[in-house]
PDB file of C-alpha atoms in Angstrom:
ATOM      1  CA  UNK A1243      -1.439  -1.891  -4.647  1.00 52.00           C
ATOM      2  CA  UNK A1244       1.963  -2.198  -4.236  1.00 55.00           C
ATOM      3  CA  UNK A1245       2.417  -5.142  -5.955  1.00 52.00           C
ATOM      4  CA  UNK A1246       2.352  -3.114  -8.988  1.00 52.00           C
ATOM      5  CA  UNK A1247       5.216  -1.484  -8.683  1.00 58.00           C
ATOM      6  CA  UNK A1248       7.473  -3.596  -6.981  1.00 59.00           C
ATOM      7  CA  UNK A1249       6.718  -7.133  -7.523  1.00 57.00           C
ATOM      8  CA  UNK A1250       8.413  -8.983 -10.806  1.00 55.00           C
ATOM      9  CA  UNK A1251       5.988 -12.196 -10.106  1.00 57.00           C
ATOM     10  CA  UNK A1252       1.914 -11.874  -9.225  1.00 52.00           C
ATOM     11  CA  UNK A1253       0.190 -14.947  -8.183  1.00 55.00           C
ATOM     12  CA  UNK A1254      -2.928 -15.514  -9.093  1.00 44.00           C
ATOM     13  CA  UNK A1255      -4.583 -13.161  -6.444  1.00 47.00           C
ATOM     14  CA  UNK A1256      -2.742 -10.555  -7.320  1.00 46.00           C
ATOM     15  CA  UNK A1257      -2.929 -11.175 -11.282  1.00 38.00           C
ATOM     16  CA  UNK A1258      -6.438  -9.282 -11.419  1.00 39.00           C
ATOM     17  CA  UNK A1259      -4.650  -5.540 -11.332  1.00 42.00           C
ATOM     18  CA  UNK A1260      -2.935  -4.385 -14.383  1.00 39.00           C
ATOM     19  CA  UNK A1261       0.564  -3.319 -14.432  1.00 43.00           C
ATOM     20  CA  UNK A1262       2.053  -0.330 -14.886  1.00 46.00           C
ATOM     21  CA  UNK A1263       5.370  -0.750 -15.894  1.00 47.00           C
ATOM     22  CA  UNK A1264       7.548   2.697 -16.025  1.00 48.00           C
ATOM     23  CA  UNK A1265       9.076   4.086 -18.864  1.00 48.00           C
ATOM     24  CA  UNK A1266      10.260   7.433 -17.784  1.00 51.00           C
ATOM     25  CA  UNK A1267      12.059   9.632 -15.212  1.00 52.00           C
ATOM     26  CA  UNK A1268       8.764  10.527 -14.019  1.00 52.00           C
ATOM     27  CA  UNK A1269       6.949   7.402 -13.811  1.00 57.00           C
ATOM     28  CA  UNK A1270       9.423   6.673 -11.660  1.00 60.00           C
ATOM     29  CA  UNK A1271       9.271   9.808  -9.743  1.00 65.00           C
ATOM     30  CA  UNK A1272       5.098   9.527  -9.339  1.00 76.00           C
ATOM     31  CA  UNK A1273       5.522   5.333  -8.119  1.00 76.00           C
ATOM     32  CA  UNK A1274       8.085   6.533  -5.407  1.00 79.00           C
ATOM     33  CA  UNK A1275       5.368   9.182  -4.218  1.00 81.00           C
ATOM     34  CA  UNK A1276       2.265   6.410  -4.367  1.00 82.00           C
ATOM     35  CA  UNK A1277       4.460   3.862  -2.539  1.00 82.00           C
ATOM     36  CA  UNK A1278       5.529   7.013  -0.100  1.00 82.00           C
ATOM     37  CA  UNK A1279       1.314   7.646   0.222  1.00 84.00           C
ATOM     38  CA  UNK A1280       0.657   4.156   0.522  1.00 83.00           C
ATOM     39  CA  UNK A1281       3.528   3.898   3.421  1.00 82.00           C
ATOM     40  CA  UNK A1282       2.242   6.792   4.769  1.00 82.00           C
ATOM     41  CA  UNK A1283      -1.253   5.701   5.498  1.00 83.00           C
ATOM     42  CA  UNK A1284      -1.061   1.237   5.789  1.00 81.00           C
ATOM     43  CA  UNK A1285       2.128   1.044   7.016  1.00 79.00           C
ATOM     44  CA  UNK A1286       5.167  -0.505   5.718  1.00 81.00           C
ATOM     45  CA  UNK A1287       5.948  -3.023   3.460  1.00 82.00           C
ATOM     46  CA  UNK A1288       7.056  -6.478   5.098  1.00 82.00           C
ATOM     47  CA  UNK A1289      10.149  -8.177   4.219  1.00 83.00           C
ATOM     48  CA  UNK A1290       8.148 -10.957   2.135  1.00 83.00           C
ATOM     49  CA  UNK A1291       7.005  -8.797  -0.617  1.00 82.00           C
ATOM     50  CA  UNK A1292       9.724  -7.165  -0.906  1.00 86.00           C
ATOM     51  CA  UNK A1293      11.723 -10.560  -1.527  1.00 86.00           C
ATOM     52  CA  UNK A1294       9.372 -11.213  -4.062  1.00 83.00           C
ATOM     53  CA  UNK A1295      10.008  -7.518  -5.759  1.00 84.00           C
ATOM     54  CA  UNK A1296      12.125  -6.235  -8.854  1.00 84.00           C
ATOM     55  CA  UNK A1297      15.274  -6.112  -7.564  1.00 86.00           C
ATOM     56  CA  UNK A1298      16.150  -2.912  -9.149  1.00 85.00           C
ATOM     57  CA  UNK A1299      13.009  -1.431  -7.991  1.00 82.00           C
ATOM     58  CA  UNK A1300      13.425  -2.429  -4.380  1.00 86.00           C
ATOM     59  CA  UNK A1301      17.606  -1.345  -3.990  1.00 86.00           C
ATOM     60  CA  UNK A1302      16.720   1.901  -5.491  1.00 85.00           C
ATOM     61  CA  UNK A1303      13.387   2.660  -2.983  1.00 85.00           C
ATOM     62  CA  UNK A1304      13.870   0.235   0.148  1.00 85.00           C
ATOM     63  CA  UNK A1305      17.217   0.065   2.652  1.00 82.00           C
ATOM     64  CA  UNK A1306      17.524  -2.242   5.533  1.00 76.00           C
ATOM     65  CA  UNK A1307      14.273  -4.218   6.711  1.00 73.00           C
ATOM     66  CA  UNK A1308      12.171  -2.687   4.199  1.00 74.00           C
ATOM     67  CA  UNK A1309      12.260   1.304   5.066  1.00 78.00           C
ATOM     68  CA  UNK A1310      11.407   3.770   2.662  1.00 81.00           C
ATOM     69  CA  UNK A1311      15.083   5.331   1.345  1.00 83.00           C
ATOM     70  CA  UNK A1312      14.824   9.513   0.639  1.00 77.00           C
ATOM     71  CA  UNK A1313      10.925   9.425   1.719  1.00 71.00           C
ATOM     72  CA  UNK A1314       9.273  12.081   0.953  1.00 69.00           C
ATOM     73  CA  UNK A1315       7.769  13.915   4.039  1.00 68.00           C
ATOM     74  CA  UNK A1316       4.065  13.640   4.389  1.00 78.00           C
ATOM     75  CA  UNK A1317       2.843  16.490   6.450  1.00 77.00           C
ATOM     76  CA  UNK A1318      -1.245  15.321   6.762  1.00 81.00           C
ATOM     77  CA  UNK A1319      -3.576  13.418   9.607  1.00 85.00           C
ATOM     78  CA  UNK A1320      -4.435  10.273  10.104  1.00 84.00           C
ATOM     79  CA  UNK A1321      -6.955   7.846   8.406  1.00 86.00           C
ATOM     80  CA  UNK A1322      -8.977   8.301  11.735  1.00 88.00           C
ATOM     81  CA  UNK A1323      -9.144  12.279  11.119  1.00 89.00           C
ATOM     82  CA  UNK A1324     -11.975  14.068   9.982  1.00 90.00           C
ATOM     83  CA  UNK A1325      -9.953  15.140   7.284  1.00 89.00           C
ATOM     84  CA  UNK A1326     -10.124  11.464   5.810  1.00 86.00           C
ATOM     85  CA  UNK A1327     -13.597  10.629   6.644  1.00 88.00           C
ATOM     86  CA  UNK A1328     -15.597  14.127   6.969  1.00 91.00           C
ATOM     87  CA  UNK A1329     -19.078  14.049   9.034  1.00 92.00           C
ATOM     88  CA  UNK A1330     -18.672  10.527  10.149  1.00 93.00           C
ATOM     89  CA  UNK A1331     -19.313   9.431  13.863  1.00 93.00           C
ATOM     90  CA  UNK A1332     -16.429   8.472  15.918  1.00 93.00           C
ATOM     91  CA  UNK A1333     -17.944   4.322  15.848  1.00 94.00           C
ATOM     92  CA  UNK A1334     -18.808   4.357  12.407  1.00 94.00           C
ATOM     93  CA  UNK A1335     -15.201   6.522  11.214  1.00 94.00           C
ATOM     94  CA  UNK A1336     -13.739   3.226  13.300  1.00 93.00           C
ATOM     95  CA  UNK A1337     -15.332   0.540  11.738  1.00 93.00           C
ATOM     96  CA  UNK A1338     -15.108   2.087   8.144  1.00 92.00           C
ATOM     97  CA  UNK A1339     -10.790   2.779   8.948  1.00 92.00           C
ATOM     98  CA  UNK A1340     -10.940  -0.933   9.981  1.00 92.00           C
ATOM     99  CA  UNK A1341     -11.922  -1.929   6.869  1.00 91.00           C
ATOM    100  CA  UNK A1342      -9.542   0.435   5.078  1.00 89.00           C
ATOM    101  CA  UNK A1343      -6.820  -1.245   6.600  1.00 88.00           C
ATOM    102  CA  UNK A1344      -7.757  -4.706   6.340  1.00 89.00           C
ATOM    103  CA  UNK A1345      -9.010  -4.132   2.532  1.00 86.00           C
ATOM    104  CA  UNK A1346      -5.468  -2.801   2.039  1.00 84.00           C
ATOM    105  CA  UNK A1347      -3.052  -4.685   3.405  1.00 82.00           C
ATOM    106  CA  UNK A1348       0.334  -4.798   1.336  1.00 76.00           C
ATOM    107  CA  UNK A1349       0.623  -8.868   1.575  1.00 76.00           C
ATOM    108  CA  UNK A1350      -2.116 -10.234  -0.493  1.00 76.00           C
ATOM    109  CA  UNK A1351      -1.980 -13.753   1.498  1.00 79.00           C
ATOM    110  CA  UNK A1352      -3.167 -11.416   4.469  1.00 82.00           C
ATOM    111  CA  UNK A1353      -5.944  -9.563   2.768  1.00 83.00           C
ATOM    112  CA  UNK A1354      -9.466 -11.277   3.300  1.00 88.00           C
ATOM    113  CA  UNK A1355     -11.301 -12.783   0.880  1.00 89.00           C
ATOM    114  CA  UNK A1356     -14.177 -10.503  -1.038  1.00 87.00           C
ATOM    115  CA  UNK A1357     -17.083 -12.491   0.988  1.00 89.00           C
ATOM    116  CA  UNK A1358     -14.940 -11.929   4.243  1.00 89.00           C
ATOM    117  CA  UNK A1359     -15.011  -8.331   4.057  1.00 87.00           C
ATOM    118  CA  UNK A1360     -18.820  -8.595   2.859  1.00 88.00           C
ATOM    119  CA  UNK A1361     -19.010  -9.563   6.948  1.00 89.00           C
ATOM    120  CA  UNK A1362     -16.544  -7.003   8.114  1.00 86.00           C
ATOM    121  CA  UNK A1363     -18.219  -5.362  11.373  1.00 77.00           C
TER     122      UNK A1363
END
């Protein structure tokens, strides 16, 4: 999630993932590629989290309304490839992207409760 990275503040939601705070050039260098791969295949991160980010974090990754500064280039397909979800049916690869995407959205406030996504079609 990318709360873990950028945000200096978790509410309660978000207070069941652990932290991991960097400490080196590289830790630094790997969170910019997992926010990149996260980007990549969710979408971008709204304005509102990044408000509530690091400030340091955010400057250094995030220009503008929240786009991606020096992003690396991603050169893959889709979530609704076959490459993502090998041997499955085009209704059922649908359905299972669908609840991808809602299970991942970057603002926790918009993510759906556990027993919501328990009734996810």
């Amino acid at each position: 999630m990318p709360m873990i990275i950028i945000v200096k503040d978790y509410t309660r939601i978000e207070s069941g993932y652990l932290a991991k705070v960097p400490i080196s050039q590289q830790d630094k260098t790997e969170d910019k590629q997992h926010l990149a791969e996260m980007i990549d295949l969710f979408g971008p991160f709204l304005k509102p989290l990044l408000d509530k980010g690091k400030p340091d974090i955010v400057q250094s990754m995030f220009y503008g309304e929240g786009k991606f500064k020096d992003a690396p280039l991603i050169d893959r397909p889709g979530l609704m490839s076959e490459a993502f979800t090998p041997g499955l049916d085009k209704e059922v690869r649908e359905r299972f992207v669908s609840f991808l995407l809602a299970l991942m959205k970057t603002s926790p406030e918009e993510r759906p409760m556990p027993e919501d996504l328990l009734r996810h079609p």
